Amino acid sequence: NYMVFDINATSVCNLGCLYCSEGKNPNMPDKSRILNSKTKVTIQDLDLLVNQVFEKDPKDDIVFAFWGGEPFLNFDFCKEVMYHFKDNNKISFLFYSNGSYIEKYLEDIKELNRVLGKKPSDGRSRLFIQISYDGRKINDVERLTKNGKSTSDVTLKAFNLLRENGIETKTKSTVTPKTFKYLFDAFKEHVEMKTNYFPTPDAFSDTDYDNEEYLKDLKINLMRIAKYIYDNKLEPETFRWFSKSKALCQAGIGYFSFDLDGEATPCHST
């Protein structure tokens, strides 16, 4: 068993993804939001939390996951947490990152990966970095810099740098109805990258999920993906929507999210 605690390290992000809802507060001036954007969660808070979890069930593992915004914009806090718990091999760490700062902090990341090592329970690295990448055709429409330029090359470079240096990583993708038409292309790109494709339909999108044209695009692309998997004798889970297991939400059971003010909620999307 394991418990996941997401920590919103900062609301600030260097990108301007069209579908993103994180870190936006129209009633707060940008300057104030930036100055007050870092988490108020402290090491002492986390010590208390860890002690409570292990008192309840010493066999549990804990995952601290850093998100934002872009968590590497508050990397000092994240490093402090990881080094503080480095000797407790029942605690692992995850980043949800857009990849922009991987090259800048690569030496720090490599050292953290070395210091943290692997979990005795399953031999997995205690450091894992999830890179947000939707597939180039979708990425170039939705996941942009603040001045509207593509982020694909930087993101792919970050993903490859992590792999080349032995850092556990995978991609996490988002899709909106207007980009359903690119699902097959994004899936095939992920196959070539030797990683599963698991796009999440964006719940905050302004586009119409009942639009007949978009639904037709979805149907056609799902059929193309299914045929490709069958023809190439791939595992159905290569496209995670075809997984045989039934996904069960762990919000509030095996998962809690801590916002900037330290308030805990069952899910960081609510």
PDB file of C-alpha atoms in Angstrom:
ATOM      1  CA  ASN A   1       0.000   0.000   0.000  1.00  0.00           C
ATOM      2  CA  TYR A   2       1.077   3.562  -0.544  1.00  0.00           C
ATOM      3  CA  MET A   3      -0.215   7.058   0.079  1.00  0.00           C
ATOM      4  CA  VAL A   4       0.313   9.877  -2.426  1.00  0.00           C
ATOM      5  CA  PHE A   5       0.507  13.474  -1.247  1.00  0.00           C
ATOM      6  CA  ASP A   6       0.547  16.089  -4.010  1.00  0.00           C
ATOM      7  CA  ILE A   7       2.139  19.386  -2.991  1.00  0.00           C
ATOM      8  CA  ASN A   8       1.506  22.511  -5.045  1.00  0.00           C
ATOM      9  CA  ALA A   9       5.037  23.930  -4.945  1.00  0.00           C
ATOM     10  CA  THR A  10       4.078  27.106  -6.827  1.00  0.00           C
ATOM     11  CA  SER A  11       1.260  28.513  -8.939  1.00  0.00           C
ATOM     12  CA  VAL A  12       3.697  30.199 -11.333  1.00  0.00           C
ATOM     13  CA  CYS A  13       4.432  28.634 -14.721  1.00  0.00           C
ATOM     14  CA  ASN A  14       6.676  29.778 -17.541  1.00  0.00           C
ATOM     15  CA  LEU A  15       4.323  28.470 -20.238  1.00  0.00           C
ATOM     16  CA  GLY A  16       0.946  29.581 -21.564  1.00  0.00           C
ATOM     17  CA  CYS A  17      -0.829  26.320 -22.403  1.00  0.00           C
ATOM     18  CA  LEU A  18      -4.226  27.121 -23.876  1.00  0.00           C
ATOM     19  CA  TYR A  19      -6.203  24.636 -21.780  1.00  0.00           C
ATOM     20  CA  CYS A  20      -4.443  25.139 -18.457  1.00  0.00           C
ATOM     21  CA  SER A  21      -6.468  26.239 -15.436  1.00  0.00           C
ATOM     22  CA  GLU A  22      -3.703  26.100 -12.813  1.00  0.00           C
ATOM     23  CA  GLY A  23      -2.427  29.175 -10.993  1.00  0.00           C
ATOM     24  CA  LYS A  24      -4.964  31.606 -12.459  1.00  0.00           C
ATOM     25  CA  ASN A  25      -6.815  34.034 -10.241  1.00  0.00           C
ATOM     26  CA  PRO A  26      -8.357  36.943 -12.183  1.00  0.00           C
ATOM     27  CA  ASN A  27      -9.143  38.783  -8.944  1.00  0.00           C
ATOM     28  CA  MET A  28      -5.509  38.929  -7.858  1.00  0.00           C
ATOM     29  CA  PRO A  29      -2.953  41.204  -9.554  1.00  0.00           C
ATOM     30  CA  ASP A  30      -0.191  39.275 -11.301  1.00  0.00           C
ATOM     31  CA  LYS A  31       2.533  40.819  -9.123  1.00  0.00           C
ATOM     32  CA  SER A  32       0.782  39.777  -5.903  1.00  0.00           C
ATOM     33  CA  ARG A  33       0.076  36.298  -7.239  1.00  0.00           C
ATOM     34  CA  ILE A  34       3.724  35.776  -8.174  1.00  0.00           C
ATOM     35  CA  LEU A  35       5.046  37.073  -4.845  1.00  0.00           C
ATOM     36  CA  ASN A  36       2.666  34.847  -2.871  1.00  0.00           C
ATOM     37  CA  SER A  37       2.785  31.819  -5.135  1.00  0.00           C
ATOM     38  CA  LYS A  38       5.105  29.496  -3.224  1.00  0.00           C
ATOM     39  CA  THR A  39       3.738  26.807  -0.955  1.00  0.00           C
ATOM     40  CA  LYS A  40       3.285  27.483   2.729  1.00  0.00           C
ATOM     41  CA  VAL A  41       3.756  23.790   3.543  1.00  0.00           C
ATOM     42  CA  THR A  42       6.803  23.320   5.772  1.00  0.00           C
ATOM     43  CA  ILE A  43       9.187  20.471   6.530  1.00  0.00           C
ATOM     44  CA  GLN A  44       7.644  20.329  10.003  1.00  0.00           C
ATOM     45  CA  ASP A  45       4.209  19.810   8.447  1.00  0.00           C
ATOM     46  CA  LEU A  46       5.546  16.937   6.369  1.00  0.00           C
ATOM     47  CA  ASP A  47       7.327  15.369   9.344  1.00  0.00           C
ATOM     48  CA  LEU A  48       4.037  15.324  11.224  1.00  0.00           C
ATOM     49  CA  LEU A  49       2.253  13.854   8.226  1.00  0.00           C
ATOM     50  CA  VAL A  50       4.851  11.112   7.715  1.00  0.00           C
ATOM     51  CA  ASN A  51       4.737  10.145  11.388  1.00  0.00           C
ATOM     52  CA  GLN A  52       0.936   9.889  11.310  1.00  0.00           C
ATOM     53  CA  VAL A  53       0.964   7.676   8.207  1.00  0.00           C
ATOM     54  CA  PHE A  54       3.584   5.296   9.565  1.00  0.00           C
ATOM     55  CA  GLU A  55       1.948   5.156  12.998  1.00  0.00           C
ATOM     56  CA  LYS A  56      -1.273   4.032  11.323  1.00  0.00           C
ATOM     57  CA  ASP A  57       0.411   1.452   9.104  1.00  0.00           C
ATOM     58  CA  PRO A  58       4.199   0.982   9.225  1.00  0.00           C
ATOM     59  CA  LYS A  59       4.030  -1.093   6.016  1.00  0.00           C
ATOM     60  CA  ASP A  60       2.763   1.843   3.943  1.00  0.00           C
ATOM     61  CA  ASP A  61       4.943   3.714   1.467  1.00  0.00           C
ATOM     62  CA  ILE A  62       4.612   7.454   0.810  1.00  0.00           C
ATOM     63  CA  VAL A  63       4.955   9.410  -2.419  1.00  0.00           C
ATOM     64  CA  PHE A  64       5.429  13.179  -2.311  1.00  0.00           C
ATOM     65  CA  ALA A  65       4.505  14.603  -5.709  1.00  0.00           C
ATOM     66  CA  PHE A  66       5.425  18.176  -6.640  1.00  0.00           C
ATOM     67  CA  TRP A  67       3.164  20.061  -9.031  1.00  0.00           C
ATOM     68  CA  GLY A  68       2.155  23.611  -9.854  1.00  0.00           C
ATOM     69  CA  GLY A  69       2.424  25.723 -11.937  1.00  0.00           C
ATOM     70  CA  GLU A  70       5.851  24.408 -12.808  1.00  0.00           C
ATOM     71  CA  PRO A  71       7.410  22.876  -9.668  1.00  0.00           C
ATOM     72  CA  PHE A  72      10.974  23.486 -10.851  1.00  0.00           C
ATOM     73  CA  LEU A  73      10.266  27.187 -10.365  1.00  0.00           C
ATOM     74  CA  ASN A  74      10.359  26.370  -6.635  1.00  0.00           C
ATOM     75  CA  PHE A  75      13.068  23.721  -6.895  1.00  0.00           C
ATOM     76  CA  ASP A  76      14.792  24.859  -3.694  1.00  0.00           C
ATOM     77  CA  PHE A  77      11.763  23.781  -1.657  1.00  0.00           C
ATOM     78  CA  CYS A  78      11.523  20.457  -3.510  1.00  0.00           C
ATOM     79  CA  LYS A  79      15.225  19.740  -2.947  1.00  0.00           C
ATOM     80  CA  GLU A  80      14.900  20.586   0.744  1.00  0.00           C
ATOM     81  CA  VAL A  81      12.089  18.054   1.117  1.00  0.00           C
ATOM     82  CA  MET A  82      13.960  15.321  -0.775  1.00  0.00           C
ATOM     83  CA  TYR A  83      17.207  15.743   1.108  1.00  0.00           C
ATOM     84  CA  HIS A  84      15.336  15.899   4.424  1.00  0.00           C
ATOM     85  CA  PHE A  85      13.753  12.474   3.769  1.00  0.00           C
ATOM     86  CA  LYS A  86      16.661  10.956   1.825  1.00  0.00           C
ATOM     87  CA  ASP A  87      17.387   8.296   4.456  1.00  0.00           C
ATOM     88  CA  ASN A  88      13.799   7.026   4.631  1.00  0.00           C
ATOM     89  CA  ASN A  89      13.620   4.592   1.716  1.00  0.00           C
ATOM     90  CA  LYS A  90       9.860   4.179   2.136  1.00  0.00           C
ATOM     91  CA  ILE A  91       9.382   7.709   0.791  1.00  0.00           C
ATOM     92  CA  SER A  92       9.582   8.430  -2.946  1.00  0.00           C
ATOM     93  CA  PHE A  93       9.260  11.634  -4.978  1.00  0.00           C
ATOM     94  CA  LEU A  94       7.499  12.566  -8.184  1.00  0.00           C
ATOM     95  CA  PHE A  95       7.558  15.710 -10.303  1.00  0.00           C
ATOM     96  CA  TYR A  96       4.814  16.795 -12.685  1.00  0.00           C
ATOM     97  CA  SER A  97       6.890  18.976 -15.006  1.00  0.00           C
ATOM     98  CA  ASN A  98       6.644  20.630 -18.417  1.00  0.00           C
ATOM     99  CA  GLY A  99      10.331  19.822 -18.944  1.00  0.00           C
ATOM    100  CA  SER A 100      11.543  23.383 -19.464  1.00  0.00           C
ATOM    101  CA  TYR A 101      14.030  23.291 -16.587  1.00  0.00           C
ATOM    102  CA  ILE A 102      15.334  19.738 -16.865  1.00  0.00           C
ATOM    103  CA  GLU A 103      18.476  20.720 -18.762  1.00  0.00           C
ATOM    104  CA  LYS A 104      19.177  23.583 -16.340  1.00  0.00           C
ATOM    105  CA  TYR A 105      18.904  21.364 -13.252  1.00  0.00           C
ATOM    106  CA  LEU A 106      20.140  18.108 -14.776  1.00  0.00           C
ATOM    107  CA  GLU A 107      23.214  17.793 -12.527  1.00  0.00           C
ATOM    108  CA  ASP A 108      21.088  18.385  -9.414  1.00  0.00           C
ATOM    109  CA  ILE A 109      18.578  15.800 -10.630  1.00  0.00           C
ATOM    110  CA  LYS A 110      21.306  13.230 -11.298  1.00  0.00           C
ATOM    111  CA  GLU A 111      22.767  13.761  -7.828  1.00  0.00           C
ATOM    112  CA  LEU A 112      19.350  13.466  -6.188  1.00  0.00           C
ATOM    113  CA  ASN A 113      18.700  10.261  -8.108  1.00  0.00           C
ATOM    114  CA  ARG A 114      22.034   8.884  -6.852  1.00  0.00           C
ATOM    115  CA  VAL A 115      21.459   9.949  -3.234  1.00  0.00           C
ATOM    116  CA  LEU A 116      17.884   8.672  -3.060  1.00  0.00           C
ATOM    117  CA  GLY A 117      18.631   5.354  -4.731  1.00  0.00           C
ATOM    118  CA  LYS A 118      15.990   2.652  -5.117  1.00  0.00           C
ATOM    119  CA  LYS A 119      13.151   1.335  -2.995  1.00  0.00           C
ATOM    120  CA  PRO A 120      13.958  -2.023  -1.377  1.00  0.00           C
ATOM    121  CA  SER A 121      10.330  -3.112  -1.809  1.00  0.00           C
ATOM    122  CA  ASP A 122      10.292  -3.113  -5.619  1.00  0.00           C
ATOM    123  CA  GLY A 123      13.687  -1.883  -6.849  1.00  0.00           C
ATOM    124  CA  ARG A 124      12.175   1.224  -8.442  1.00  0.00           C
ATOM    125  CA  SER A 125      13.938   4.565  -8.248  1.00  0.00           C
ATOM    126  CA  ARG A 126      12.766   6.854  -5.491  1.00  0.00           C
ATOM    127  CA  LEU A 127      12.824   9.780  -7.947  1.00  0.00           C
ATOM    128  CA  PHE A 128      10.420   9.876 -10.879  1.00  0.00           C
ATOM    129  CA  ILE A 129       9.770  12.768 -13.270  1.00  0.00           C
ATOM    130  CA  GLN A 130       6.613  12.887 -15.345  1.00  0.00           C
ATOM    131  CA  ILE A 131       6.959  15.096 -18.417  1.00  0.00           C
ATOM    132  CA  SER A 132       3.871  16.754 -19.868  1.00  0.00           C
ATOM    133  CA  TYR A 133       3.898  16.056 -23.595  1.00  0.00           C
ATOM    134  CA  ASP A 134       0.833  15.634 -25.778  1.00  0.00           C
ATOM    135  CA  GLY A 135       2.413  14.473 -29.042  1.00  0.00           C
ATOM    136  CA  ARG A 136       3.885  17.055 -31.405  1.00  0.00           C
ATOM    137  CA  LYS A 137       0.747  17.788 -33.439  1.00  0.00           C
ATOM    138  CA  ILE A 138      -1.301  18.415 -30.303  1.00  0.00           C
ATOM    139  CA  ASN A 139       1.561  20.048 -28.428  1.00  0.00           C
ATOM    140  CA  ASP A 140       2.069  22.588 -31.203  1.00  0.00           C
ATOM    141  CA  VAL A 141      -1.596  23.616 -30.970  1.00  0.00           C
ATOM    142  CA  GLU A 142      -2.154  23.662 -27.209  1.00  0.00           C
ATOM    143  CA  ARG A 143       1.062  23.589 -25.168  1.00  0.00           C
ATOM    144  CA  LEU A 144       2.763  26.858 -26.020  1.00  0.00           C
ATOM    145  CA  THR A 145       5.075  29.473 -24.569  1.00  0.00           C
ATOM    146  CA  LYS A 146       3.533  32.693 -23.313  1.00  0.00           C
ATOM    147  CA  ASN A 147       4.267  34.316 -26.680  1.00  0.00           C
ATOM    148  CA  GLY A 148       2.634  31.460 -28.581  1.00  0.00           C
ATOM    149  CA  LYS A 149       5.662  29.438 -29.693  1.00  0.00           C
ATOM    150  CA  SER A 150       5.993  25.650 -29.735  1.00  0.00           C
ATOM    151  CA  THR A 151       7.459  23.835 -26.732  1.00  0.00           C
ATOM    152  CA  SER A 152       7.805  20.419 -28.399  1.00  0.00           C
ATOM    153  CA  ASP A 153      11.562  20.438 -29.034  1.00  0.00           C
ATOM    154  CA  VAL A 154      12.424  21.528 -25.490  1.00  0.00           C
ATOM    155  CA  THR A 155      10.064  18.969 -23.974  1.00  0.00           C
ATOM    156  CA  LEU A 156      11.357  16.086 -26.089  1.00  0.00           C
ATOM    157  CA  LYS A 157      14.942  17.052 -25.273  1.00  0.00           C
ATOM    158  CA  ALA A 158      14.097  16.973 -21.552  1.00  0.00           C
ATOM    159  CA  PHE A 159      12.480  13.546 -21.863  1.00  0.00           C
ATOM    160  CA  ASN A 160      15.489  12.144 -23.720  1.00  0.00           C
ATOM    161  CA  LEU A 161      17.989  13.716 -21.293  1.00  0.00           C
ATOM    162  CA  LEU A 162      16.262  12.038 -18.365  1.00  0.00           C
ATOM    163  CA  ARG A 163      16.263   8.654 -20.080  1.00  0.00           C
ATOM    164  CA  GLU A 164      19.883   8.951 -21.172  1.00  0.00           C
ATOM    165  CA  ASN A 165      20.902   9.671 -17.581  1.00  0.00           C
ATOM    166  CA  GLY A 166      18.968   6.836 -15.993  1.00  0.00           C
ATOM    167  CA  ILE A 167      16.192   8.954 -14.449  1.00  0.00           C
ATOM    168  CA  GLU A 168      12.828   7.207 -14.384  1.00  0.00           C
ATOM    169  CA  THR A 169      10.427   9.155 -16.567  1.00  0.00           C
ATOM    170  CA  LYS A 170       7.319   8.908 -18.686  1.00  0.00           C
ATOM    171  CA  THR A 171       5.048  11.312 -20.517  1.00  0.00           C
ATOM    172  CA  LYS A 172       1.572  12.445 -19.515  1.00  0.00           C
ATOM    173  CA  SER A 173      -0.648  13.866 -22.197  1.00  0.00           C
ATOM    174  CA  THR A 174      -3.748  16.011 -22.449  1.00  0.00           C
ATOM    175  CA  VAL A 175      -6.236  16.143 -25.296  1.00  0.00           C
ATOM    176  CA  THR A 176      -9.148  18.477 -26.035  1.00  0.00           C
ATOM    177  CA  PRO A 177     -11.986  17.783 -28.476  1.00  0.00           C
ATOM    178  CA  LYS A 178     -10.521  20.050 -31.139  1.00  0.00           C
ATOM    179  CA  THR A 179      -7.343  17.934 -31.142  1.00  0.00           C
ATOM    180  CA  PHE A 180      -9.083  14.523 -31.251  1.00  0.00           C
ATOM    181  CA  LYS A 181      -8.132  14.485 -34.935  1.00  0.00           C
ATOM    182  CA  TYR A 182      -4.463  14.140 -33.938  1.00  0.00           C
ATOM    183  CA  LEU A 183      -4.899  11.233 -31.494  1.00  0.00           C
ATOM    184  CA  PHE A 184      -3.510   8.560 -33.816  1.00  0.00           C
ATOM    185  CA  ASP A 185      -0.467  10.655 -34.732  1.00  0.00           C
ATOM    186  CA  ALA A 186       0.244  11.331 -31.053  1.00  0.00           C
ATOM    187  CA  PHE A 187      -0.205   7.651 -30.203  1.00  0.00           C
ATOM    188  CA  LYS A 188       2.161   6.511 -32.944  1.00  0.00           C
ATOM    189  CA  GLU A 189       4.778   9.044 -31.843  1.00  0.00           C
ATOM    190  CA  HIS A 190       4.629   7.648 -28.302  1.00  0.00           C
ATOM    191  CA  VAL A 191       5.042   4.113 -29.622  1.00  0.00           C
ATOM    192  CA  GLU A 192       8.215   5.267 -31.389  1.00  0.00           C
ATOM    193  CA  MET A 193       9.354   6.861 -28.109  1.00  0.00           C
ATOM    194  CA  LYS A 194       8.814   3.469 -26.432  1.00  0.00           C
ATOM    195  CA  THR A 195       6.363   4.801 -23.877  1.00  0.00           C
ATOM    196  CA  ASN A 196       2.634   4.274 -23.349  1.00  0.00           C
ATOM    197  CA  TYR A 197       0.200   6.926 -24.525  1.00  0.00           C
ATOM    198  CA  PHE A 198      -2.319   7.979 -21.881  1.00  0.00           C
ATOM    199  CA  PRO A 199      -4.111  11.215 -22.862  1.00  0.00           C
ATOM    200  CA  THR A 200      -6.461  12.845 -20.367  1.00  0.00           C
ATOM    201  CA  PRO A 201      -9.469  14.695 -21.845  1.00  0.00           C
ATOM    202  CA  ASP A 202      -9.226  18.178 -20.411  1.00  0.00           C
ATOM    203  CA  ALA A 203     -12.085  18.904 -18.027  1.00  0.00           C
ATOM    204  CA  PHE A 204     -11.613  22.672 -18.213  1.00  0.00           C
ATOM    205  CA  SER A 205     -11.640  22.967 -22.003  1.00  0.00           C
ATOM    206  CA  ASP A 206     -13.936  25.549 -23.539  1.00  0.00           C
ATOM    207  CA  THR A 207     -14.525  23.314 -26.548  1.00  0.00           C
ATOM    208  CA  ASP A 208     -17.746  21.372 -27.057  1.00  0.00           C
ATOM    209  CA  TYR A 209     -17.612  17.690 -26.122  1.00  0.00           C
ATOM    210  CA  ASP A 210     -20.929  17.143 -27.920  1.00  0.00           C
ATOM    211  CA  ASN A 211     -19.654  18.562 -31.210  1.00  0.00           C
ATOM    212  CA  GLU A 212     -20.436  15.935 -33.878  1.00  0.00           C
ATOM    213  CA  GLU A 213     -17.316  16.729 -35.913  1.00  0.00           C
ATOM    214  CA  TYR A 214     -15.050  16.264 -32.888  1.00  0.00           C
ATOM    215  CA  LEU A 215     -16.798  13.010 -31.907  1.00  0.00           C
ATOM    216  CA  LYS A 216     -16.363  11.717 -35.457  1.00  0.00           C
ATOM    217  CA  ASP A 217     -12.642  12.552 -35.227  1.00  0.00           C
ATOM    218  CA  LEU A 218     -12.484  10.658 -31.941  1.00  0.00           C
ATOM    219  CA  LYS A 219     -14.187   7.561 -33.369  1.00  0.00           C
ATOM    220  CA  ILE A 220     -11.976   7.456 -36.468  1.00  0.00           C
ATOM    221  CA  ASN A 221      -8.760   7.895 -34.503  1.00  0.00           C
ATOM    222  CA  LEU A 222      -9.664   5.272 -31.891  1.00  0.00           C
ATOM    223  CA  MET A 223     -10.351   2.808 -34.700  1.00  0.00           C
ATOM    224  CA  ARG A 224      -6.973   3.622 -36.304  1.00  0.00           C
ATOM    225  CA  ILE A 225      -5.205   3.151 -32.966  1.00  0.00           C
ATOM    226  CA  ALA A 226      -6.949  -0.185 -32.337  1.00  0.00           C
ATOM    227  CA  LYS A 227      -6.033  -1.420 -35.822  1.00  0.00           C
ATOM    228  CA  TYR A 228      -2.391  -0.362 -35.396  1.00  0.00           C
ATOM    229  CA  ILE A 229      -2.158  -2.209 -32.078  1.00  0.00           C
ATOM    230  CA  TYR A 230      -3.712  -5.338 -33.606  1.00  0.00           C
ATOM    231  CA  ASP A 231      -1.605  -5.260 -36.793  1.00  0.00           C
ATOM    232  CA  ASN A 232       1.630  -4.737 -34.863  1.00  0.00           C
ATOM    233  CA  LYS A 233       0.803  -7.228 -32.077  1.00  0.00           C
ATOM    234  CA  LEU A 234       1.205  -4.595 -29.360  1.00  0.00           C
ATOM    235  CA  GLU A 235      -0.229  -4.810 -25.857  1.00  0.00           C
ATOM    236  CA  PRO A 236      -3.629  -3.074 -25.625  1.00  0.00           C
ATOM    237  CA  GLU A 237      -2.255  -0.983 -22.743  1.00  0.00           C
ATOM    238  CA  THR A 238       0.086   0.735 -25.219  1.00  0.00           C
ATOM    239  CA  PHE A 239      -2.912   3.040 -25.490  1.00  0.00           C
ATOM    240  CA  ARG A 240      -3.975   3.249 -21.870  1.00  0.00           C
ATOM    241  CA  TRP A 241      -7.654   3.772 -22.643  1.00  0.00           C
ATOM    242  CA  PHE A 242      -7.642   0.128 -23.747  1.00  0.00           C
ATOM    243  CA  SER A 243      -6.361  -1.150 -20.407  1.00  0.00           C
ATOM    244  CA  LYS A 244      -8.144  -4.264 -19.133  1.00  0.00           C
ATOM    245  CA  SER A 245      -8.189  -2.989 -15.572  1.00  0.00           C
ATOM    246  CA  LYS A 246     -10.893  -0.697 -14.282  1.00  0.00           C
ATOM    247  CA  ALA A 247      -9.440   2.561 -13.013  1.00  0.00           C
ATOM    248  CA  LEU A 248     -10.660   3.509  -9.554  1.00  0.00           C
ATOM    249  CA  CYS A 249     -10.193   7.023  -8.227  1.00  0.00           C
ATOM    250  CA  GLN A 250      -8.080   7.058  -5.065  1.00  0.00           C
ATOM    251  CA  ALA A 251      -8.901  10.666  -4.144  1.00  0.00           C
ATOM    252  CA  GLY A 252      -9.273  10.922  -0.399  1.00  0.00           C
ATOM    253  CA  ILE A 253      -8.306   7.262   0.100  1.00  0.00           C
ATOM    254  CA  GLY A 254      -4.760   6.802  -1.143  1.00  0.00           C
ATOM    255  CA  TYR A 255      -4.284  10.375  -2.278  1.00  0.00           C
ATOM    256  CA  PHE A 256      -4.461  13.923  -0.949  1.00  0.00           C
ATOM    257  CA  SER A 257      -3.474  17.257  -2.456  1.00  0.00           C
ATOM    258  CA  PHE A 258      -1.990  20.228  -0.608  1.00  0.00           C
ATOM    259  CA  ASP A 259      -2.611  23.627  -2.133  1.00  0.00           C
ATOM    260  CA  LEU A 260      -0.440  26.729  -1.755  1.00  0.00           C
ATOM    261  CA  ASP A 261      -1.962  27.613   1.610  1.00  0.00           C
ATOM    262  CA  GLY A 262      -1.426  24.070   2.917  1.00  0.00           C
ATOM    263  CA  GLU A 263      -5.123  23.151   2.749  1.00  0.00           C
ATOM    264  CA  ALA A 264      -5.652  19.459   1.978  1.00  0.00           C
ATOM    265  CA  THR A 265      -8.232  18.402  -0.600  1.00  0.00           C
ATOM    266  CA  PRO A 266      -9.061  14.968  -2.090  1.00  0.00           C
ATOM    267  CA  CYS A 267      -8.083  16.092  -5.607  1.00  0.00           C
ATOM    268  CA  HIS A 268      -6.077  18.997  -7.019  1.00  0.00           C
ATOM    269  CA  SER A 269      -8.623  19.436  -9.823  1.00  0.00           C
ATOM    270  CA  THR A 270     -11.453  20.398  -7.491  1.00  0.00           C
TER     271      THR A 270
END
